[in-house]
PDB file of N, CA and C in Angstrom:
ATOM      1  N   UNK A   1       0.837  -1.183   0.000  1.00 97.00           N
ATOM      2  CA  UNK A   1       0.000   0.000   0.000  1.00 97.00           C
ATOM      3  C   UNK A   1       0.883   1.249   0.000  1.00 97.00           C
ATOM      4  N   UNK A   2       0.373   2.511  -0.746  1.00 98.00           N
ATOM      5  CA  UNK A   2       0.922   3.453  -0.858  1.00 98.00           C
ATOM      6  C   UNK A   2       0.064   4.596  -0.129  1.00 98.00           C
ATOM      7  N   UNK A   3       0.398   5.246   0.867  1.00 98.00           N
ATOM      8  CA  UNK A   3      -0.344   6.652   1.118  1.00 98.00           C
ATOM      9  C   UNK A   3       0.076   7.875   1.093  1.00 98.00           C
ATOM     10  N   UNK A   4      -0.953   8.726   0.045  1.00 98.00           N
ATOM     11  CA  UNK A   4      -0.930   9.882  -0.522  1.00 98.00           C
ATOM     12  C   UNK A   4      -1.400  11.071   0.581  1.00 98.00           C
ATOM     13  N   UNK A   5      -0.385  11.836   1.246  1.00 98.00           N
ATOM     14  CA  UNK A   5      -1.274  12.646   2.211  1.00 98.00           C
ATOM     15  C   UNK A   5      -0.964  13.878   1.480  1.00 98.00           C
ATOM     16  N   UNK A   6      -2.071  14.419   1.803  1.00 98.00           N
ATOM     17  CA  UNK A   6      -1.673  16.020   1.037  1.00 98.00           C
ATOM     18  C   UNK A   6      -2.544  17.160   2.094  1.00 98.00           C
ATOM     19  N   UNK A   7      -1.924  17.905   2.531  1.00 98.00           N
ATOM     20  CA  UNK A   7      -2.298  18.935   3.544  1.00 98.00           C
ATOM     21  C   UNK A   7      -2.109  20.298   2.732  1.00 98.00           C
ATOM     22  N   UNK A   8      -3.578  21.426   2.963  1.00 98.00           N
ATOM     23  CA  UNK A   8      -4.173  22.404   2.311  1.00 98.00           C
ATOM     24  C   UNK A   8      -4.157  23.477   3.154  1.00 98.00           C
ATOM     25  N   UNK A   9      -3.211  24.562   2.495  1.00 98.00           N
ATOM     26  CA  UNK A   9      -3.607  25.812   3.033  1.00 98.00           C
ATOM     27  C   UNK A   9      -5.120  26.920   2.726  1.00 98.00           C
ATOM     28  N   UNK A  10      -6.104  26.784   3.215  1.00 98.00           N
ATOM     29  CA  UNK A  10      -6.950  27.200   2.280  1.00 98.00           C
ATOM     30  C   UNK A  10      -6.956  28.944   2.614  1.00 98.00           C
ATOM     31  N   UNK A  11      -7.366  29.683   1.302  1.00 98.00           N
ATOM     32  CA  UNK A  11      -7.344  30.802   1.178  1.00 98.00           C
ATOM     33  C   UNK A  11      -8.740  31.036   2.193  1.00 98.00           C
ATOM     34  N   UNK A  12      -8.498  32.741   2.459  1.00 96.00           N
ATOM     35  CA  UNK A  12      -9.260  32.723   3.674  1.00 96.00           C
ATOM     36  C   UNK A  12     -11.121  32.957   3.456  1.00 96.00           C
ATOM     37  N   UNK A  13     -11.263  33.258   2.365  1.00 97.00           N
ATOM     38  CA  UNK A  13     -12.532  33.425   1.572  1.00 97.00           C
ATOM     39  C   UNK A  13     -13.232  31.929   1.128  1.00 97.00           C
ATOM     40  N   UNK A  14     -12.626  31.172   1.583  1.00 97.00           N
ATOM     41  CA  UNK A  14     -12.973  29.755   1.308  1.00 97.00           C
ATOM     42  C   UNK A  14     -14.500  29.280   1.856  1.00 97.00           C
ATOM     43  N   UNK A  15     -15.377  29.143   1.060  1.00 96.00           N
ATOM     44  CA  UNK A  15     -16.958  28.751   2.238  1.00 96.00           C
ATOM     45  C   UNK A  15     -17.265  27.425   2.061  1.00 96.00           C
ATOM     46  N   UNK A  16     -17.756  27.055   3.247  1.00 95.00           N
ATOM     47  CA  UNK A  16     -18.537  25.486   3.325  1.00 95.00           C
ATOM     48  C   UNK A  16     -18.573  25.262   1.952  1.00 95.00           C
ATOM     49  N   UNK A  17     -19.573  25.727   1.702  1.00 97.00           N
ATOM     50  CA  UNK A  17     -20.429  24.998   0.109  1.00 97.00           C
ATOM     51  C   UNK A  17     -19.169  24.483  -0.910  1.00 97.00           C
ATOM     52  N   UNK A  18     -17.900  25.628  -0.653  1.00 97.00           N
ATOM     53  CA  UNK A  18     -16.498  25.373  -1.740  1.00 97.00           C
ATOM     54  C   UNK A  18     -16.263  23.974  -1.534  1.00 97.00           C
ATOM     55  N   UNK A  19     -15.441  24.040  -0.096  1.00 96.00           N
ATOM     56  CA  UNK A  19     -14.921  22.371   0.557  1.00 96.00           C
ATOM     57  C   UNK A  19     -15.473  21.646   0.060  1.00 96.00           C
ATOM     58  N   UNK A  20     -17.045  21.619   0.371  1.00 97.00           N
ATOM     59  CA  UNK A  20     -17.998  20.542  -0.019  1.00 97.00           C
ATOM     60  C   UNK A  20     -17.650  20.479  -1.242  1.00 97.00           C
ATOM     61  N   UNK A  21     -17.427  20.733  -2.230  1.00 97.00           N
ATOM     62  CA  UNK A  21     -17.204  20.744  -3.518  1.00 97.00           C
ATOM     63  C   UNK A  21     -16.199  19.655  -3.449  1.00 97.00           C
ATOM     64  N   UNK A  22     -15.157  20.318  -2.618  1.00 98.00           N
ATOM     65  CA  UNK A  22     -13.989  19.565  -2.962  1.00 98.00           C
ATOM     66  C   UNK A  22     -14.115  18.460  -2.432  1.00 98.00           C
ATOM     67  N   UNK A  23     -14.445  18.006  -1.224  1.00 98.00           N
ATOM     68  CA  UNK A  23     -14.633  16.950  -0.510  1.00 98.00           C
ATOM     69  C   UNK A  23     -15.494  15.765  -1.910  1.00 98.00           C
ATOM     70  N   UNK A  24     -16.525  15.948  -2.345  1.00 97.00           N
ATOM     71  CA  UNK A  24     -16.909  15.615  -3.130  1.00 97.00           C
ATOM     72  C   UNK A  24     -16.460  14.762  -4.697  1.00 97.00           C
ATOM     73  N   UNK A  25     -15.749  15.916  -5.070  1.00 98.00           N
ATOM     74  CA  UNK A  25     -15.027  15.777  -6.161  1.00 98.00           C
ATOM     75  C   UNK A  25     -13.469  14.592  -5.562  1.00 98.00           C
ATOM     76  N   UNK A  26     -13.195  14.938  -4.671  1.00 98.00           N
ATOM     77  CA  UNK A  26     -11.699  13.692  -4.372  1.00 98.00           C
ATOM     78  C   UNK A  26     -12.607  12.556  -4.374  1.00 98.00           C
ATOM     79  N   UNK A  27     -13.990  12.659  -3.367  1.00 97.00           N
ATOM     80  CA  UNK A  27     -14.556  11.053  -2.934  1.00 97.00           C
ATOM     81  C   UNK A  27     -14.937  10.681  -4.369  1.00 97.00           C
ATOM     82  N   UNK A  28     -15.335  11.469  -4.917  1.00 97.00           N
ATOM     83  CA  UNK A  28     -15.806  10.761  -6.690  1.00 97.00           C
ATOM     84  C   UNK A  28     -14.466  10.137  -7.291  1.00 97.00           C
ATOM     85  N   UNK A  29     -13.473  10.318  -7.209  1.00 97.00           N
ATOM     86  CA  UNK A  29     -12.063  10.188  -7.411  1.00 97.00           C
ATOM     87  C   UNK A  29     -11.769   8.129  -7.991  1.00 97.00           C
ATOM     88  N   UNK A  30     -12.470   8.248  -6.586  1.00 96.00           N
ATOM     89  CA  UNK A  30     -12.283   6.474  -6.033  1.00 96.00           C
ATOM     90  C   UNK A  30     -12.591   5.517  -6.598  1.00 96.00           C
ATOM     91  N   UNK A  31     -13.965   5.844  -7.698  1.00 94.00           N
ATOM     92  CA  UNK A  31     -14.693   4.751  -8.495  1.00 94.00           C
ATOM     93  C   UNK A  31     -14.038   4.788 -10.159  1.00 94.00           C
ATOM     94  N   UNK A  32     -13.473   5.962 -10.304  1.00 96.00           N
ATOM     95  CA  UNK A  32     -12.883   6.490 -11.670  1.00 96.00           C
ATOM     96  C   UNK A  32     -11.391   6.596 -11.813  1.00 96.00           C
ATOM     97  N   UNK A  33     -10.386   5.872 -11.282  1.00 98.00           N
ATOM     98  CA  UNK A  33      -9.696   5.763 -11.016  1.00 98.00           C
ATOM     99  C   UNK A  33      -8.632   4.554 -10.364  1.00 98.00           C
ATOM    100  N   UNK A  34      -8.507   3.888 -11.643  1.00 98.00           N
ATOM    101  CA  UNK A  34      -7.841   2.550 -10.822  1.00 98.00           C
ATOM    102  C   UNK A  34      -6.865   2.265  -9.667  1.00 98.00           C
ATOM    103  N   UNK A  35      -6.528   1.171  -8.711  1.00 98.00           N
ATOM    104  CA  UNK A  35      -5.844   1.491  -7.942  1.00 98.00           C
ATOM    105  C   UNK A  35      -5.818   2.403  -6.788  1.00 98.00           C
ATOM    106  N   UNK A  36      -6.947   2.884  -6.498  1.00 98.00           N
ATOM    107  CA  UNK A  36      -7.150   3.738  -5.263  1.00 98.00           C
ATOM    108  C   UNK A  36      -7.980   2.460  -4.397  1.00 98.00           C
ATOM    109  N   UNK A  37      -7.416   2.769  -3.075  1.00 98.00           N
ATOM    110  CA  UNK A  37      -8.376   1.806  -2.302  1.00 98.00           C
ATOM    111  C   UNK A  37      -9.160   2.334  -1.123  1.00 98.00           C
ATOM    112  N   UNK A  38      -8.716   3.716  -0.970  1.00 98.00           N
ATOM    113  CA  UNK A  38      -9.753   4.124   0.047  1.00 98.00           C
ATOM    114  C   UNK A  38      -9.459   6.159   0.120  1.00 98.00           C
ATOM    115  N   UNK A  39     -10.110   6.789   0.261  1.00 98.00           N
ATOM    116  CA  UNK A  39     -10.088   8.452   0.352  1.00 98.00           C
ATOM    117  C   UNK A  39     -10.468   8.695   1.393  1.00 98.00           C
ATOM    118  N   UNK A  40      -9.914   9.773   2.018  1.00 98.00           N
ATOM    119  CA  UNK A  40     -10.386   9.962   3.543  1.00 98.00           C
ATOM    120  C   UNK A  40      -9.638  11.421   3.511  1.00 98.00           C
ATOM    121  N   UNK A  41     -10.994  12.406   3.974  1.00 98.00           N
ATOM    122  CA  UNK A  41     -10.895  13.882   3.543  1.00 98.00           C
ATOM    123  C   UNK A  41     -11.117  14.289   4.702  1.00 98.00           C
ATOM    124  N   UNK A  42     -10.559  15.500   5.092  1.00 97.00           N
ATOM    125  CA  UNK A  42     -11.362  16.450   6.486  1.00 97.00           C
ATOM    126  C   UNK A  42     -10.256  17.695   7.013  1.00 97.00           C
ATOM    127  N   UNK A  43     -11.287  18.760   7.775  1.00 97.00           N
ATOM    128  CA  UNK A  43     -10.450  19.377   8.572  1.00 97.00           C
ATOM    129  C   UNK A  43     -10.002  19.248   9.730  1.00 97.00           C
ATOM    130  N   UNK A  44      -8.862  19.874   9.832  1.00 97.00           N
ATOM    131  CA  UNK A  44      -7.800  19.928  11.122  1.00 97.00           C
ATOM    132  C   UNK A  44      -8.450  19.874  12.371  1.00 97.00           C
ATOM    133  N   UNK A  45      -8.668  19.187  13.419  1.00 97.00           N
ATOM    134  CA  UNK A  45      -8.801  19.511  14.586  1.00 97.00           C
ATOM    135  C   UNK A  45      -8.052  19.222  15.476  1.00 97.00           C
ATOM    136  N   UNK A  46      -6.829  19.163  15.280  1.00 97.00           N
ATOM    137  CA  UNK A  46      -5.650  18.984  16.157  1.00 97.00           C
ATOM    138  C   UNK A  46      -5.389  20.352  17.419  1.00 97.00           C
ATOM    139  N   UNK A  47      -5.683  19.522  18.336  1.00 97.00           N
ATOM    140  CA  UNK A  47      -5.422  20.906  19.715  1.00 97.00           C
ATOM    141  C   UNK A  47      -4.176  21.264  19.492  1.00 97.00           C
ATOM    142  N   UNK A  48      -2.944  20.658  18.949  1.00 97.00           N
ATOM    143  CA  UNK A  48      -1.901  20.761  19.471  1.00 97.00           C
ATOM    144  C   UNK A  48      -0.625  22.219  18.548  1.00 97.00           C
ATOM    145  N   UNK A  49      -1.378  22.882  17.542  1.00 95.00           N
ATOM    146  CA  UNK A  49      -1.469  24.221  17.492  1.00 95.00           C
ATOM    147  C   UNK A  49      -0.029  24.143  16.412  1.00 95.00           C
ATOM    148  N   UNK A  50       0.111  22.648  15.676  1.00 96.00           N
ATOM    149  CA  UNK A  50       1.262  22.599  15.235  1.00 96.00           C
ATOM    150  C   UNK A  50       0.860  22.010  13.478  1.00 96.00           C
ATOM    151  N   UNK A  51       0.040  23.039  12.868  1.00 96.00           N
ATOM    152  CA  UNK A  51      -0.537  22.625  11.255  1.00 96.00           C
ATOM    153  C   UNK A  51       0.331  23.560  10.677  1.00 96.00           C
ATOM    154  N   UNK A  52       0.536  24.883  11.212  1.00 97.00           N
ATOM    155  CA  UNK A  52       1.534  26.128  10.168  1.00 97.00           C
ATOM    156  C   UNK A  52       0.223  26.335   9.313  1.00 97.00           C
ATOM    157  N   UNK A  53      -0.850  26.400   9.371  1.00 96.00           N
ATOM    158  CA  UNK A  53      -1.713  26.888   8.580  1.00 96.00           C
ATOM    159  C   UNK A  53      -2.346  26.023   7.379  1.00 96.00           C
ATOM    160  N   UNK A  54      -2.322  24.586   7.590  1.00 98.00           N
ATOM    161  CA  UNK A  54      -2.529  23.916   6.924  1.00 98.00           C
ATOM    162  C   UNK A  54      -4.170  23.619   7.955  1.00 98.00           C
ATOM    163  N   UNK A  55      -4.609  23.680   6.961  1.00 97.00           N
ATOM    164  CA  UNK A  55      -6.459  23.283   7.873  1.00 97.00           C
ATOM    165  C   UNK A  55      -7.666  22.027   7.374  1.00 97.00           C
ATOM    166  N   UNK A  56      -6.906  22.067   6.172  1.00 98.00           N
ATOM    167  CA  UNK A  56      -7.721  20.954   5.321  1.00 98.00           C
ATOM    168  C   UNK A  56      -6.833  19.700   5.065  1.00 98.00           C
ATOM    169  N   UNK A  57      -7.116  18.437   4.763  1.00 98.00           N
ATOM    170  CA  UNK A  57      -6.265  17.419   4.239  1.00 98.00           C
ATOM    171  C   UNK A  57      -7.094  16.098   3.843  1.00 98.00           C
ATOM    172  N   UNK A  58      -6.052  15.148   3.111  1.00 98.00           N
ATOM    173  CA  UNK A  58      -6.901  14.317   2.536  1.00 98.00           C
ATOM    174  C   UNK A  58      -5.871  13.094   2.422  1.00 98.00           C
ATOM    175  N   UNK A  59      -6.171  11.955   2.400  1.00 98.00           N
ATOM    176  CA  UNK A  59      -5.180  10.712   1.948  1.00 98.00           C
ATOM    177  C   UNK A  59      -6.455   9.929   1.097  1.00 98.00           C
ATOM    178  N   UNK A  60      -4.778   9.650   0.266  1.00 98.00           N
ATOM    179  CA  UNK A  60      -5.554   8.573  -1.163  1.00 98.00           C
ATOM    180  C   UNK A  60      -4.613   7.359  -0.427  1.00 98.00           C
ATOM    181  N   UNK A  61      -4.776   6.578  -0.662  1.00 98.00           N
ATOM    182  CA  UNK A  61      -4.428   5.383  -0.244  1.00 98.00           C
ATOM    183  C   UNK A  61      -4.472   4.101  -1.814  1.00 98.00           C
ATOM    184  N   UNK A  62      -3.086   3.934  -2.247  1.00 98.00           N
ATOM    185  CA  UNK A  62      -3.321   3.251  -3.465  1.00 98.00           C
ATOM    186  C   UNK A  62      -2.608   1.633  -3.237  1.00 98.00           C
ATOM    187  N   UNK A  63      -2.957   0.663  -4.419  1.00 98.00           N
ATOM    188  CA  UNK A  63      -2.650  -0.357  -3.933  1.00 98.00           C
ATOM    189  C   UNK A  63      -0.917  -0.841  -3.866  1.00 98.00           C
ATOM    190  N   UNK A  64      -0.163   0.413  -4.396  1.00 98.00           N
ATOM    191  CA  UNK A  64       1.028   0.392  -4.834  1.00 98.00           C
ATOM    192  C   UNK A  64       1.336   1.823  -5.231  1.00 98.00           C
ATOM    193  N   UNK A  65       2.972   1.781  -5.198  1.00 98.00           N
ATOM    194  CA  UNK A  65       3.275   3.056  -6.404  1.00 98.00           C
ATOM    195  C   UNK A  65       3.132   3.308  -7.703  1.00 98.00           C
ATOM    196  N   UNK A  66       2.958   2.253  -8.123  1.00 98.00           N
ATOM    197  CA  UNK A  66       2.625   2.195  -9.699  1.00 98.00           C
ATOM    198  C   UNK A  66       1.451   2.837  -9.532  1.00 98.00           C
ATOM    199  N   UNK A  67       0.234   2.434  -8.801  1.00 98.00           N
ATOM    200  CA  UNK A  67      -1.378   3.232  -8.962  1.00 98.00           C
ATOM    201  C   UNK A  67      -1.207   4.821  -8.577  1.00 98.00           C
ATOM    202  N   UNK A  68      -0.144   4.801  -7.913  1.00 98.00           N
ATOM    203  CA  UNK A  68       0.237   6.064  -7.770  1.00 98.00           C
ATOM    204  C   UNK A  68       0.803   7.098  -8.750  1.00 98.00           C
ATOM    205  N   UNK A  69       1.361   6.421  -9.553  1.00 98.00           N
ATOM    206  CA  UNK A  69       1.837   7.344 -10.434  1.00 98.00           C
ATOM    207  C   UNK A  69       1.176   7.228 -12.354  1.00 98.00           C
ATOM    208  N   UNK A  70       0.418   6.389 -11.969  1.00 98.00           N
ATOM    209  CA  UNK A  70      -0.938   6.328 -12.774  1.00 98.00           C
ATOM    210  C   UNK A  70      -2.007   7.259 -12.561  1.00 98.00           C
ATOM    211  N   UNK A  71      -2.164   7.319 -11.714  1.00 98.00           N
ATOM    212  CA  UNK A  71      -2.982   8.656 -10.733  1.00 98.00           C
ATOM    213  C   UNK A  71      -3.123   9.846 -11.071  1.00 98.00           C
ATOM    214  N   UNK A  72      -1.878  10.537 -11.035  1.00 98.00           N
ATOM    215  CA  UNK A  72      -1.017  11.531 -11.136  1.00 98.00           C
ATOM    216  C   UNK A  72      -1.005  12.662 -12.540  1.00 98.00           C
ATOM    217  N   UNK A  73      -0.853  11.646 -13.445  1.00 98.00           N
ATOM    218  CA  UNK A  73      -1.371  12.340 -15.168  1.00 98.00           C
ATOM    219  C   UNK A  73      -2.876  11.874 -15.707  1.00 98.00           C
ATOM    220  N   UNK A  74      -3.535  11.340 -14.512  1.00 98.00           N
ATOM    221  CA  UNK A  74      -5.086  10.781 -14.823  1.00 98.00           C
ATOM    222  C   UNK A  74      -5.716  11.493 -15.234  1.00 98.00           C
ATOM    223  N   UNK A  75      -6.656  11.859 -15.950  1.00 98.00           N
ATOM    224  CA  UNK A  75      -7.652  12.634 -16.771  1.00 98.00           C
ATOM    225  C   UNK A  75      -8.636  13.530 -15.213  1.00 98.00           C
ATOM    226  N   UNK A  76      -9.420  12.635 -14.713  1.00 98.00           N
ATOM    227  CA  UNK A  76     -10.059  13.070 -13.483  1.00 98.00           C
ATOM    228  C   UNK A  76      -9.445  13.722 -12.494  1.00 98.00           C
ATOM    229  N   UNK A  77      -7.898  12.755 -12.132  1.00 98.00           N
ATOM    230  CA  UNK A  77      -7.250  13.369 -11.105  1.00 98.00           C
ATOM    231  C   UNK A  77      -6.938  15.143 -11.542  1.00 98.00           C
ATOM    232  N   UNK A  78      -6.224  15.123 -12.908  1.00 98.00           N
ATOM    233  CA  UNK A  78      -5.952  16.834 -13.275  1.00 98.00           C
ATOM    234  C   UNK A  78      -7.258  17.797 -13.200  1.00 98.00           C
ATOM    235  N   UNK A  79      -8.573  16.770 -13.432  1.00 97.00           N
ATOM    236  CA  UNK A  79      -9.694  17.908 -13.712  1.00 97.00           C
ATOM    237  C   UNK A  79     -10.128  18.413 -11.556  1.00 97.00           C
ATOM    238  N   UNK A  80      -9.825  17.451 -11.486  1.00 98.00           N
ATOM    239  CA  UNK A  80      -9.942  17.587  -9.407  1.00 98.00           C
ATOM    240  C   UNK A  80      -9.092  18.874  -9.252  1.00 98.00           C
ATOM    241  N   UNK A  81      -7.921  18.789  -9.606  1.00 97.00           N
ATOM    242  CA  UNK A  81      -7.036  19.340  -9.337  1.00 97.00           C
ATOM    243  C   UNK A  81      -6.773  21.116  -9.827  1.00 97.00           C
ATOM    244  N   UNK A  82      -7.456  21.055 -10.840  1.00 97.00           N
ATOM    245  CA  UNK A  82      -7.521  22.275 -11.554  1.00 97.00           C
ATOM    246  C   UNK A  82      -8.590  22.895 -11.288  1.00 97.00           C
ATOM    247  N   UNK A  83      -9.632  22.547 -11.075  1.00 97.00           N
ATOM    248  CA  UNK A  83     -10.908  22.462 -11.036  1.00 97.00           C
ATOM    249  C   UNK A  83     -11.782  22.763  -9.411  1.00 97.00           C
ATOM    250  N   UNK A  84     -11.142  21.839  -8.887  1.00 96.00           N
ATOM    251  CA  UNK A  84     -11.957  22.133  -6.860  1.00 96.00           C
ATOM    252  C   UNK A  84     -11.091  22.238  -6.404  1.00 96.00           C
ATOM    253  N   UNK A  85      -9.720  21.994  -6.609  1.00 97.00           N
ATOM    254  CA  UNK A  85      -8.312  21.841  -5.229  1.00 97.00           C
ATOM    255  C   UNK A  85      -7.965  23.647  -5.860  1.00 97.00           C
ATOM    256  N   UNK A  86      -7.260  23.393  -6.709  1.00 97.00           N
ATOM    257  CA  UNK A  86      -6.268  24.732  -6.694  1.00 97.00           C
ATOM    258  C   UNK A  86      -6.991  26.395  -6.439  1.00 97.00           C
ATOM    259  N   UNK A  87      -8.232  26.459  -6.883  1.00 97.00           N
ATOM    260  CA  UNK A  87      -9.254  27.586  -6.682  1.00 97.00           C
ATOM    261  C   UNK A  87      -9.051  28.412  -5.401  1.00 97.00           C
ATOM    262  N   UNK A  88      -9.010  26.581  -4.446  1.00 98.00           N
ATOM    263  CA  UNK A  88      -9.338  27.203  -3.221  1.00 98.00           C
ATOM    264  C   UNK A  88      -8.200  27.401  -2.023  1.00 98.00           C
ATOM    265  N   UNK A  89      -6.850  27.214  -2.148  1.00 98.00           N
ATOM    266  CA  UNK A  89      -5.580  26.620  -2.051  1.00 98.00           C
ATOM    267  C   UNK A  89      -4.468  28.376  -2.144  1.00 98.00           C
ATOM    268  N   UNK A  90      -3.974  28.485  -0.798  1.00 98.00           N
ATOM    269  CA  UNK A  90      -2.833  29.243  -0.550  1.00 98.00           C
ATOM    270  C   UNK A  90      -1.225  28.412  -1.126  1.00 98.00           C
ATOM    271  N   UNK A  91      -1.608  27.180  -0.469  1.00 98.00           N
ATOM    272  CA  UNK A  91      -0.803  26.628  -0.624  1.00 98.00           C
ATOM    273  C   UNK A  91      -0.824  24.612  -0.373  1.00 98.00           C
ATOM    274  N   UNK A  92       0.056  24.153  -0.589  1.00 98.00           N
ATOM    275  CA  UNK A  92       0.002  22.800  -0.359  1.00 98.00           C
ATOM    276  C   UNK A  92       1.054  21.438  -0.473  1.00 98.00           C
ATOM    277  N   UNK A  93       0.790  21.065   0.602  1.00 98.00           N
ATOM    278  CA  UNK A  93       2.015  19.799   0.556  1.00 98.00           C
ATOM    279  C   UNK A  93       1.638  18.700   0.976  1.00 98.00           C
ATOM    280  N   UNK A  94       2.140  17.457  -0.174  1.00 98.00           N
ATOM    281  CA  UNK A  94       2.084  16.641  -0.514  1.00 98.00           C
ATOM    282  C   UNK A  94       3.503  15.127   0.737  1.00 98.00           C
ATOM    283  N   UNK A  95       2.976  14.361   0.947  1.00 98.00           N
ATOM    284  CA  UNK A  95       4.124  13.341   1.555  1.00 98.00           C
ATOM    285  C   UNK A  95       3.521  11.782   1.170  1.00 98.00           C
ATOM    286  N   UNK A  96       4.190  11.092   0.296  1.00 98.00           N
ATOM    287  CA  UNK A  96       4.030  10.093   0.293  1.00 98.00           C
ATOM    288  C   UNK A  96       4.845   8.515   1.196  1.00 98.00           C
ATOM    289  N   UNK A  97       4.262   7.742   1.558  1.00 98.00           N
ATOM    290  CA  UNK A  97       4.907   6.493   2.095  1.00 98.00           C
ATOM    291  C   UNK A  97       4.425   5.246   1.323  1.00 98.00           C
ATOM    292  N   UNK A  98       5.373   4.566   1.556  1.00 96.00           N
ATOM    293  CA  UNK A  98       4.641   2.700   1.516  1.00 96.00           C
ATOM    294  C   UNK A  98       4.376   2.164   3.423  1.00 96.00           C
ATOM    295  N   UNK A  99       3.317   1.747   3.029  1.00 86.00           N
ATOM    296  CA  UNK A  99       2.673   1.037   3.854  1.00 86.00           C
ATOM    297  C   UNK A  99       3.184   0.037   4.369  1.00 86.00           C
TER     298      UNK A  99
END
């Protein structure tokens, strides 16, 4: 297993209804997209005061690196990406592992 974490600075004009968008658009991700085995989206509620301004995040979870980097130049994944992620986005970082 491969996990994709990616943590979101969101710009400060950002509203519910946006997220929801985005939240949306990654979970649609999962059925259109080979090699993903599970998405898991949300905001920060960490007491411990140590995000640097990161408030949103998400892990893709793939069955390998190969699905991972299949992923990556995917038709859906770029339209996610261009489309509900970057709009709403100061900034953002990405960390991958094997499982």
């Amino acid at each position: 297993m491969l996990e994709h974490i990616v943590l979101l600075k969101l710009k400060a004009d950002t509203t519910d209804q946006q997220l929801q968008g985005l939240t949306d658009a990654l979970m649609g991700m999962k059925e259109q997209i080979p090699g993903i085995v599970d998405i898991t989206a949300g905001i920060n509620n960490s007491p411990e005061g140590k995000s640097h301004g990161f408030s949103y995040g998400f892990i893709v979870r793939f069955v390998d690196q190969a699905a991972r980097d299949n992923y990556l130049p995917h038709p859906k994944h770029i339209e996610v990406a261009t489309q509900s992620l970057r709009p709403l986005v100061d900034d953002v970082l990405v960390f991958d592992y094997d499982d």
